């Protein structure tokens, strides 16, 4: 057979066909280059079939140049052959990997906007087999998948259309070969990006174009044999376009114009305008030059072709498809997101969005049903939907939630029933409270897998995970809860006593480094205690602790053997306000706890408050020379024997105030051993517990002076801006902001400010950043903020610690974002903050802005 083929283009990643910029809108085409001048007389761009013999040498990196065609607006349909008879249109199977790589090399080297690649030709006839070795549909599918994967792995060709070779149209056996090939390709997890088909009239008679004459096997005998293949395309691919890339009368062209060519183009145009038919984008005559079918020197056939091109036979302005759309909601009319809606036959599908809406386009006109399904809901199928050309058929769904129930009994460790226990399911928050018989039941629970937690005052919370609720079924889930010891009484037990406690985490220590201790408070806030554990918990978690009692530096501590999170993220309680005299109280008040005054041995008045979260106000009476602690005196007249008025505050790793400063301090009420006596100690947890240490002031941080006062510039900066600037840019806050804009050139610039910070403090820089670009790539405009903990003023120094880079992924878009540097430890008495702008690229706008800079202290 001659080299011939038809293309049905792929859905690509969108499951619908699309036109590339270089695709001509008319259906006229020619096998081989050369007919462009004839088309130009009719002011038409055409499809040109290029057939290439590329062999299977994987090291061959050569490729073609189709720029002359594509630059003129013509479309290229490139067929990749291993070779011609007897070498085979594809090689023998042991060379499939080599051939696939050669195809990828060829495509990667190709110049010109070609994006359609046909793998092989007429694989069903022995003239195209490699040295007589048969090509079966299964073998061809293996070769095709390898070629498609390699081609689409090449940069710039990820969305190219890779199409199976055309089948020699020789009756029903050929159509079966075609459908078997598609099934084998699908079985490998691949898919064609289109289909190749050849058709002939099998006689020199213009009436054969419109003939419905059939062969004995029921296939079309004349030109309309293309319909056998179009009708064999699976329903799910009927939304793909087609190209007839080879046609002629099968006999050689006669030297007379009988209107054969005009009739052929009229037939395809009529097909395209029939509702429900998938579009054919081209009909390519075989051939311009090369064998006995060449027409370049046959003025009758060329004239017939020109007459056909006098018609405006286009594929790009024909609507042959419709749409199905609507919404998916539950029985309560709430939107269901992520439901799958499938239209059959054809398997067209999509998912509902956050509003429950969906839309499936490019569905051929016809009768369908639609089904909506979503995990945890009963699926729903519509009746018959009649999809019309250019219209949207509405199909709305109301899905019924699949539910079950869960029930059980809550007992204690002695098998006594526990009433009043609250059982909560997660996710969902479905809950019930056990009755006096310990029983509980939760109904109408959506199907799924849950965790259940039982809580009751006086018991360790218990969580049971992985409980499955099935449709129309009840799941049994029983609890055995362990009574807990209250924190207050536990603190009076001897060292070594085993306890089970529960409480809310109010602090984690040390402030920096790995956690070794946490503090918990009882839910009634009457007592708190230290827990020695490295378990991963957060402030605000309610935890259950099992362990043994001990005494460390005059404080009671639970050495935890197990820690379980009962409720995560409840939030830490607000601190209790104390006087200095009340801090450090014992279990029953005036018992040995913390010394009130070393001279008369008077004790603290507070009741059992060691371990509670406390807040105290007063004046700083003393600051340790090494900044590890300071004293606060609230006028209570207390002393711990150290010689300094007030109570001690542990400031290890934290900023300290200055002597004489009035402060408010939050921390854990604790005890320190001073001179062999138990003395009051307040342990702050975070910098935020010390309001005086929240931040370090920068001069002119938001550029509200309208100048760069307090800042030092480097590079070609601009003065601050106000109002609405380029691209609708306004200040993040206030009226002014720092900005630098260039068009068509790049720049590197910025500003910095050096401020005094006590050595040893941890701090970080922060600022609001905005980058804007237009006509250049995403990385052409970048902002970052840096901090030099040594006080250096060189932005390129290795000591500068930088934030993440702020870039803008979309053209002509401006968004303020806050940037923060990592923590750095001041080592020279000064810290410098840098606002750094980088612009690169030789075209388009680059705009860098900063606002509201600052330096904050960290733990």
CSV table of N, CA and C in Angstrom, one decimal, residues 47-155:
chain,number,residue,atom,x,y,z
A,47,UNK,N,-2.6,21.9,5.4
A,47,UNK,CA,-1.9,20.8,6.1
A,47,UNK,C,-1.0,20.1,5.2
A,48,UNK,N,0.3,19.9,5.6
A,48,UNK,CA,1.3,19.3,4.8
A,48,UNK,C,1.8,18.0,5.5
A,49,UNK,N,1.7,16.8,4.9
A,49,UNK,CA,2.2,15.6,5.4
A,49,UNK,C,3.6,15.4,5.1
A,50,UNK,N,4.5,15.3,6.1
A,50,UNK,CA,5.9,15.0,5.9
A,50,UNK,C,6.2,13.6,6.4
A,51,UNK,N,6.8,12.8,5.6
A,51,UNK,CA,7.1,11.4,6.0
A,51,UNK,C,8.6,11.3,6.1
A,52,UNK,N,9.1,10.8,7.3
A,52,UNK,CA,10.5,10.8,7.5
A,52,UNK,C,11.0,9.4,7.9
A,53,UNK,N,12.1,9.0,7.3
A,53,UNK,CA,12.7,7.7,7.6
A,53,UNK,C,13.9,8.0,8.5
A,54,UNK,N,13.8,7.6,9.8
A,54,UNK,CA,14.7,8.1,10.8
A,54,UNK,C,15.6,6.9,11.4
A,55,UNK,N,15.3,5.6,11.1
A,55,UNK,CA,16.0,4.5,11.5
A,55,UNK,C,15.9,4.4,13.1
A,56,UNK,N,16.7,3.6,13.7
A,56,UNK,CA,16.6,3.4,15.1
A,56,UNK,C,17.9,3.5,15.9
A,57,UNK,N,18.8,4.3,15.4
A,57,UNK,CA,20.1,4.5,16.1
A,57,UNK,C,19.9,5.5,17.2
A,58,UNK,N,20.0,5.0,18.5
A,58,UNK,CA,19.7,5.9,19.6
A,58,UNK,C,20.7,7.1,19.8
A,59,UNK,N,21.8,7.0,19.2
A,59,UNK,CA,22.8,8.1,19.3
A,59,UNK,C,22.6,9.2,18.2
A,60,UNK,N,21.7,8.9,17.3
A,60,UNK,CA,21.5,9.9,16.2
A,60,UNK,C,20.6,11.0,16.7
A,61,UNK,N,21.1,12.2,16.7
A,61,UNK,CA,20.4,13.3,17.3
A,61,UNK,C,19.9,14.3,16.2
A,62,UNK,N,19.9,13.9,15.0
A,62,UNK,CA,19.5,14.8,13.9
A,62,UNK,C,18.0,15.0,13.9
A,63,UNK,N,17.6,16.1,13.3
A,63,UNK,CA,16.2,16.5,13.2
A,63,UNK,C,16.0,17.4,12.0
A,64,UNK,N,14.7,17.7,11.7
A,64,UNK,CA,14.3,18.5,10.5
A,64,UNK,C,14.1,19.9,10.8
A,65,UNK,N,13.9,20.7,9.8
A,65,UNK,CA,13.6,22.1,9.9
A,65,UNK,C,12.3,22.4,9.1
A,66,UNK,N,11.2,22.6,9.8
A,66,UNK,CA,9.9,22.8,9.1
A,66,UNK,C,9.5,24.3,9.2
A,67,UNK,N,10.5,25.2,9.6
A,67,UNK,CA,10.2,26.6,9.8
A,67,UNK,C,9.6,27.3,8.6
A,68,UNK,N,10.0,26.9,7.4
A,68,UNK,CA,9.4,27.6,6.2
A,68,UNK,C,8.0,27.3,6.1
A,69,UNK,N,7.5,26.1,6.5
A,69,UNK,CA,6.1,25.8,6.5
A,69,UNK,C,5.3,26.5,7.6
A,70,UNK,N,5.8,26.2,8.8
A,70,UNK,CA,5.0,26.7,10.0
A,70,UNK,C,5.1,28.2,10.1
A,71,UNK,N,6.2,28.9,9.6
A,71,UNK,CA,6.2,30.3,9.7
A,71,UNK,C,5.2,30.9,8.7
A,72,UNK,N,4.8,30.2,7.6
A,72,UNK,CA,3.8,30.6,6.7
A,72,UNK,C,2.4,30.3,7.1
A,73,UNK,N,2.3,29.6,8.3
A,73,UNK,CA,1.0,29.3,8.8
A,73,UNK,C,0.4,27.9,8.4
A,74,UNK,N,1.3,27.1,7.7
A,74,UNK,CA,0.8,25.8,7.4
A,74,UNK,C,1.0,24.8,8.5
A,75,UNK,N,0.2,23.8,8.6
A,75,UNK,CA,0.3,22.8,9.6
A,75,UNK,C,1.1,21.6,9.2
A,76,UNK,N,2.0,21.1,10.0
A,76,UNK,CA,2.8,19.9,9.6
A,76,UNK,C,2.3,18.7,10.4
A,77,UNK,N,2.1,17.6,9.6
A,77,UNK,CA,1.7,16.3,10.1
A,77,UNK,C,2.9,15.4,9.8
A,78,UNK,N,3.8,15.1,10.8
A,78,UNK,CA,5.0,14.4,10.6
A,78,UNK,C,4.9,13.0,10.9
A,79,UNK,N,5.2,12.1,9.9
A,79,UNK,CA,5.1,10.7,10.2
A,79,UNK,C,6.6,10.2,10.4
A,80,UNK,N,6.8,9.5,11.5
A,80,UNK,CA,8.1,8.9,11.9
A,80,UNK,C,8.1,7.5,11.5
A,81,UNK,N,9.0,7.1,10.5
A,81,UNK,CA,9.1,5.7,10.1
A,81,UNK,C,10.5,5.2,10.5
A,82,UNK,N,10.6,4.0,10.9
A,82,UNK,CA,11.9,3.4,11.0
A,82,UNK,C,12.6,3.3,9.7
A,83,UNK,N,11.8,2.9,8.7
A,83,UNK,CA,12.3,2.8,7.3
A,83,UNK,C,11.2,2.4,6.4
A,84,UNK,N,11.5,2.1,5.2
A,84,UNK,CA,10.5,1.6,4.2
A,84,UNK,C,10.9,0.2,3.8
A,85,UNK,N,10.0,-0.5,3.1
A,85,UNK,CA,10.1,-1.9,2.7
A,85,UNK,C,11.5,-2.2,2.1
A,86,UNK,N,12.2,-3.1,2.7
A,86,UNK,CA,11.8,-4.2,3.6
A,86,UNK,C,12.1,-3.9,5.1
A,87,UNK,N,12.6,-2.7,5.4
A,87,UNK,CA,13.2,-2.4,6.8
A,87,UNK,C,12.1,-2.3,7.8
A,88,UNK,N,10.8,-2.0,7.4
A,88,UNK,CA,9.7,-2.0,8.4
A,88,UNK,C,9.4,-0.5,8.8
A,89,UNK,N,8.1,-0.2,8.9
A,89,UNK,CA,7.8,1.1,9.3
A,89,UNK,C,8.1,1.3,10.8
A,90,UNK,N,8.1,0.2,11.6
A,90,UNK,CA,8.8,0.3,12.9
A,90,UNK,C,9.7,-0.9,12.9
A,91,UNK,N,10.7,-0.9,13.8
A,91,UNK,CA,11.7,-2.0,13.8
A,91,UNK,C,11.2,-3.3,14.5
A,92,UNK,N,12.0,-4.3,14.5
A,92,UNK,CA,11.6,-5.5,15.3
A,92,UNK,C,11.6,-5.1,16.8
A,93,UNK,N,10.9,-5.9,17.6
A,93,UNK,CA,10.6,-5.5,19.0
A,93,UNK,C,11.9,-5.3,19.8
A,94,UNK,N,13.0,-6.0,19.5
A,94,UNK,CA,14.2,-5.8,20.4
A,94,UNK,C,14.8,-4.4,20.2
A,95,UNK,N,14.3,-3.7,19.2
A,95,UNK,CA,14.8,-2.3,18.9
A,95,UNK,C,13.8,-1.2,19.3
A,96,UNK,N,12.7,-1.6,20.0
A,96,UNK,CA,11.7,-0.6,20.3
A,96,UNK,C,12.3,0.5,21.2
A,97,UNK,N,13.1,0.2,22.2
A,97,UNK,CA,13.6,1.2,23.0
A,97,UNK,C,14.5,2.2,22.2
A,98,UNK,N,15.4,1.6,21.3
A,98,UNK,CA,16.2,2.4,20.5
A,98,UNK,C,15.4,3.3,19.6
A,99,UNK,N,14.4,2.7,19.0
A,99,UNK,CA,13.5,3.5,18.1
A,99,UNK,C,12.8,4.7,18.8
A,100,UNK,N,12.4,4.4,20.1
A,100,UNK,CA,11.7,5.4,20.9
A,100,UNK,C,12.7,6.5,21.2
A,101,UNK,N,13.9,6.2,21.5
A,101,UNK,CA,14.9,7.3,21.8
A,101,UNK,C,15.2,8.1,20.6
A,102,UNK,N,15.3,7.4,19.4
A,102,UNK,CA,15.6,8.1,18.2
A,102,UNK,C,14.4,9.0,17.8
A,103,UNK,N,13.2,8.6,18.1
A,103,UNK,CA,12.0,9.5,17.8
A,103,UNK,C,12.1,10.7,18.7
A,104,UNK,N,12.4,10.5,20.0
A,104,UNK,CA,12.6,11.6,20.9
A,104,UNK,C,13.7,12.6,20.5
A,105,UNK,N,14.8,12.0,20.1
A,105,UNK,CA,15.9,12.8,19.6
A,105,UNK,C,15.5,13.7,18.4
A,106,UNK,N,14.8,13.0,17.4
A,106,UNK,CA,14.4,13.7,16.2
A,106,UNK,C,13.4,14.9,16.6
A,107,UNK,N,12.5,14.6,17.5
A,107,UNK,CA,11.5,15.7,17.8
A,107,UNK,C,12.2,16.8,18.6
A,108,UNK,N,13.2,16.4,19.5
A,108,UNK,CA,13.9,17.5,20.2
A,108,UNK,C,14.7,18.4,19.3
A,109,UNK,N,15.2,17.8,18.2
A,109,UNK,CA,16.1,18.6,17.3
A,109,UNK,C,15.3,19.3,16.3
A,110,UNK,N,14.0,19.0,16.1
A,110,UNK,CA,13.2,19.6,15.1
A,110,UNK,C,13.0,21.1,15.3
A,111,UNK,N,13.1,21.9,14.2
A,111,UNK,CA,12.8,23.3,14.2
A,111,UNK,C,11.5,23.6,13.5
A,112,UNK,N,10.8,24.6,13.9
A,112,UNK,CA,9.5,24.9,13.3
A,112,UNK,C,8.5,24.4,14.3
A,113,UNK,N,7.3,24.9,14.3
A,113,UNK,CA,6.3,24.6,15.3
A,113,UNK,C,5.5,23.4,14.9
A,114,UNK,N,6.2,22.3,14.8
A,114,UNK,CA,5.5,21.0,14.6
A,114,UNK,C,5.2,20.3,15.9
A,115,UNK,N,4.0,19.9,16.1
A,115,UNK,CA,3.6,19.3,17.4
A,115,UNK,C,2.8,18.0,17.2
A,116,UNK,N,2.7,17.5,15.9
A,116,UNK,CA,2.0,16.3,15.6
A,116,UNK,C,2.9,15.2,15.0
A,117,UNK,N,3.0,14.1,15.7
A,117,UNK,CA,3.9,13.0,15.3
A,117,UNK,C,3.2,11.7,15.2
A,118,UNK,N,3.3,11.1,14.0
A,118,UNK,CA,2.6,9.8,13.7
A,118,UNK,C,3.6,8.7,13.7
A,119,UNK,N,3.4,7.7,14.5
A,119,UNK,CA,4.3,6.6,14.7
A,119,UNK,C,4.0,5.5,13.7
A,120,UNK,N,4.8,5.4,12.6
A,120,UNK,CA,4.6,4.3,11.7
A,120,UNK,C,3.5,4.5,10.7
A,121,UNK,N,3.2,3.4,9.9
A,121,UNK,CA,2.3,3.5,8.8
A,121,UNK,C,1.8,2.1,8.3
A,122,UNK,N,0.5,2.0,8.2
A,122,UNK,CA,-0.2,0.8,7.7
A,122,UNK,C,0.5,-0.5,8.2
A,123,UNK,N,0.5,-0.6,9.6
A,123,UNK,CA,1.2,-1.7,10.2
A,123,UNK,C,0.5,-3.0,10.0
A,124,UNK,N,-0.7,-3.0,9.5
A,124,UNK,CA,-1.5,-4.3,9.3
A,124,UNK,C,-1.1,-5.0,8.0
A,125,UNK,N,-0.2,-4.5,7.2
A,125,UNK,CA,0.1,-5.2,5.9
A,125,UNK,C,1.6,-5.5,5.9
A,126,UNK,N,1.9,-6.7,5.3
A,126,UNK,CA,3.3,-7.2,5.4
A,126,UNK,C,4.3,-6.3,4.7
A,127,UNK,N,3.9,-5.4,3.8
A,127,UNK,CA,4.8,-4.5,3.1
A,127,UNK,C,5.5,-3.6,4.1
A,128,UNK,N,4.9,-3.4,5.2
A,128,UNK,CA,5.4,-2.5,6.2
A,128,UNK,C,6.0,-3.2,7.4
A,129,UNK,N,6.1,-4.6,7.4
A,129,UNK,CA,6.7,-5.3,8.5
A,129,UNK,C,8.2,-5.4,8.3
A,130,UNK,N,9.0,-5.4,9.4
A,130,UNK,CA,10.4,-5.4,9.4
A,130,UNK,C,11.0,-6.7,9.0
A,131,UNK,N,11.5,-6.8,7.7
A,131,UNK,CA,12.0,-8.0,7.2
A,131,UNK,C,11.0,-9.2,7.3
A,132,UNK,N,9.8,-8.9,7.1
A,132,UNK,CA,8.8,-9.9,7.0
A,132,UNK,C,8.3,-10.3,8.4
A,133,UNK,N,8.8,-9.8,9.5
A,133,UNK,CA,8.3,-10.2,10.8
A,133,UNK,C,7.0,-9.4,11.2
A,134,UNK,N,5.9,-10.1,11.4
A,134,UNK,CA,4.6,-9.5,11.6
A,134,UNK,C,4.6,-8.5,12.7
A,135,UNK,N,3.9,-7.5,12.5
A,135,UNK,CA,3.5,-6.5,13.5
A,135,UNK,C,2.1,-6.7,14.0
A,136,UNK,N,2.0,-7.2,15.2
A,136,UNK,CA,0.6,-7.5,15.7
A,136,UNK,C,0.2,-6.2,16.5
A,137,UNK,N,-1.2,-6.1,16.7
A,137,UNK,CA,-1.6,-4.9,17.5
A,137,UNK,C,-0.9,-4.8,18.9
A,138,UNK,N,-0.7,-6.0,19.5
A,138,UNK,CA,0.0,-5.9,20.8
A,138,UNK,C,1.4,-5.4,20.7
A,139,UNK,N,2.2,-5.9,19.7
A,139,UNK,CA,3.5,-5.4,19.5
A,139,UNK,C,3.6,-3.9,19.2
A,140,UNK,N,2.6,-3.5,18.3
A,140,UNK,CA,2.6,-2.1,17.9
A,140,UNK,C,2.3,-1.2,19.2
A,141,UNK,N,1.4,-1.7,20.0
A,141,UNK,CA,1.1,-0.9,21.2
A,141,UNK,C,2.3,-0.7,22.1
A,142,UNK,N,3.1,-1.7,22.2
A,142,UNK,CA,4.3,-1.6,23.0
A,142,UNK,C,5.2,-0.5,22.4
A,143,UNK,N,5.4,-0.6,21.1
A,143,UNK,CA,6.3,0.4,20.5
A,143,UNK,C,5.7,1.8,20.6
A,144,UNK,N,4.4,1.9,20.4
A,144,UNK,CA,3.8,3.2,20.4
A,144,UNK,C,4.0,3.9,21.8
A,145,UNK,N,3.7,3.1,22.8
A,145,UNK,CA,3.8,3.7,24.2
A,145,UNK,C,5.2,4.2,24.5
A,146,UNK,N,6.2,3.4,24.1
A,146,UNK,CA,7.6,3.8,24.3
A,146,UNK,C,7.9,5.1,23.6
A,147,UNK,N,7.5,5.2,22.3
A,147,UNK,CA,7.7,6.4,21.5
A,147,UNK,C,7.0,7.6,22.1
A,148,UNK,N,5.7,7.4,22.5
A,148,UNK,CA,5.0,8.5,23.0
A,148,UNK,C,5.6,9.0,24.3
A,149,UNK,N,5.9,8.1,25.2
A,149,UNK,CA,6.5,8.5,26.5
A,149,UNK,C,7.8,9.3,26.3
A,150,UNK,N,8.7,8.8,25.3
A,150,UNK,CA,9.9,9.5,25.1
A,150,UNK,C,9.7,10.9,24.5
A,151,UNK,N,8.9,11.0,23.5
A,151,UNK,CA,8.6,12.3,22.9
A,151,UNK,C,8.1,13.3,23.9
A,152,UNK,N,7.1,12.9,24.7
A,152,UNK,CA,6.5,13.8,25.6
A,152,UNK,C,7.3,14.1,26.9
A,153,UNK,N,8.5,13.3,27.0
A,153,UNK,CA,9.4,13.6,28.1
A,153,UNK,C,10.4,14.7,27.7
A,154,UNK,N,10.4,15.1,26.4
A,154,UNK,CA,11.4,16.1,26.0
A,154,UNK,C,10.9,17.5,26.3
A,155,UNK,N,11.7,18.4,26.8
A,155,UNK,CA,11.3,19.8,27.2
A,155,UNK,C,10.7,20.5,26.0
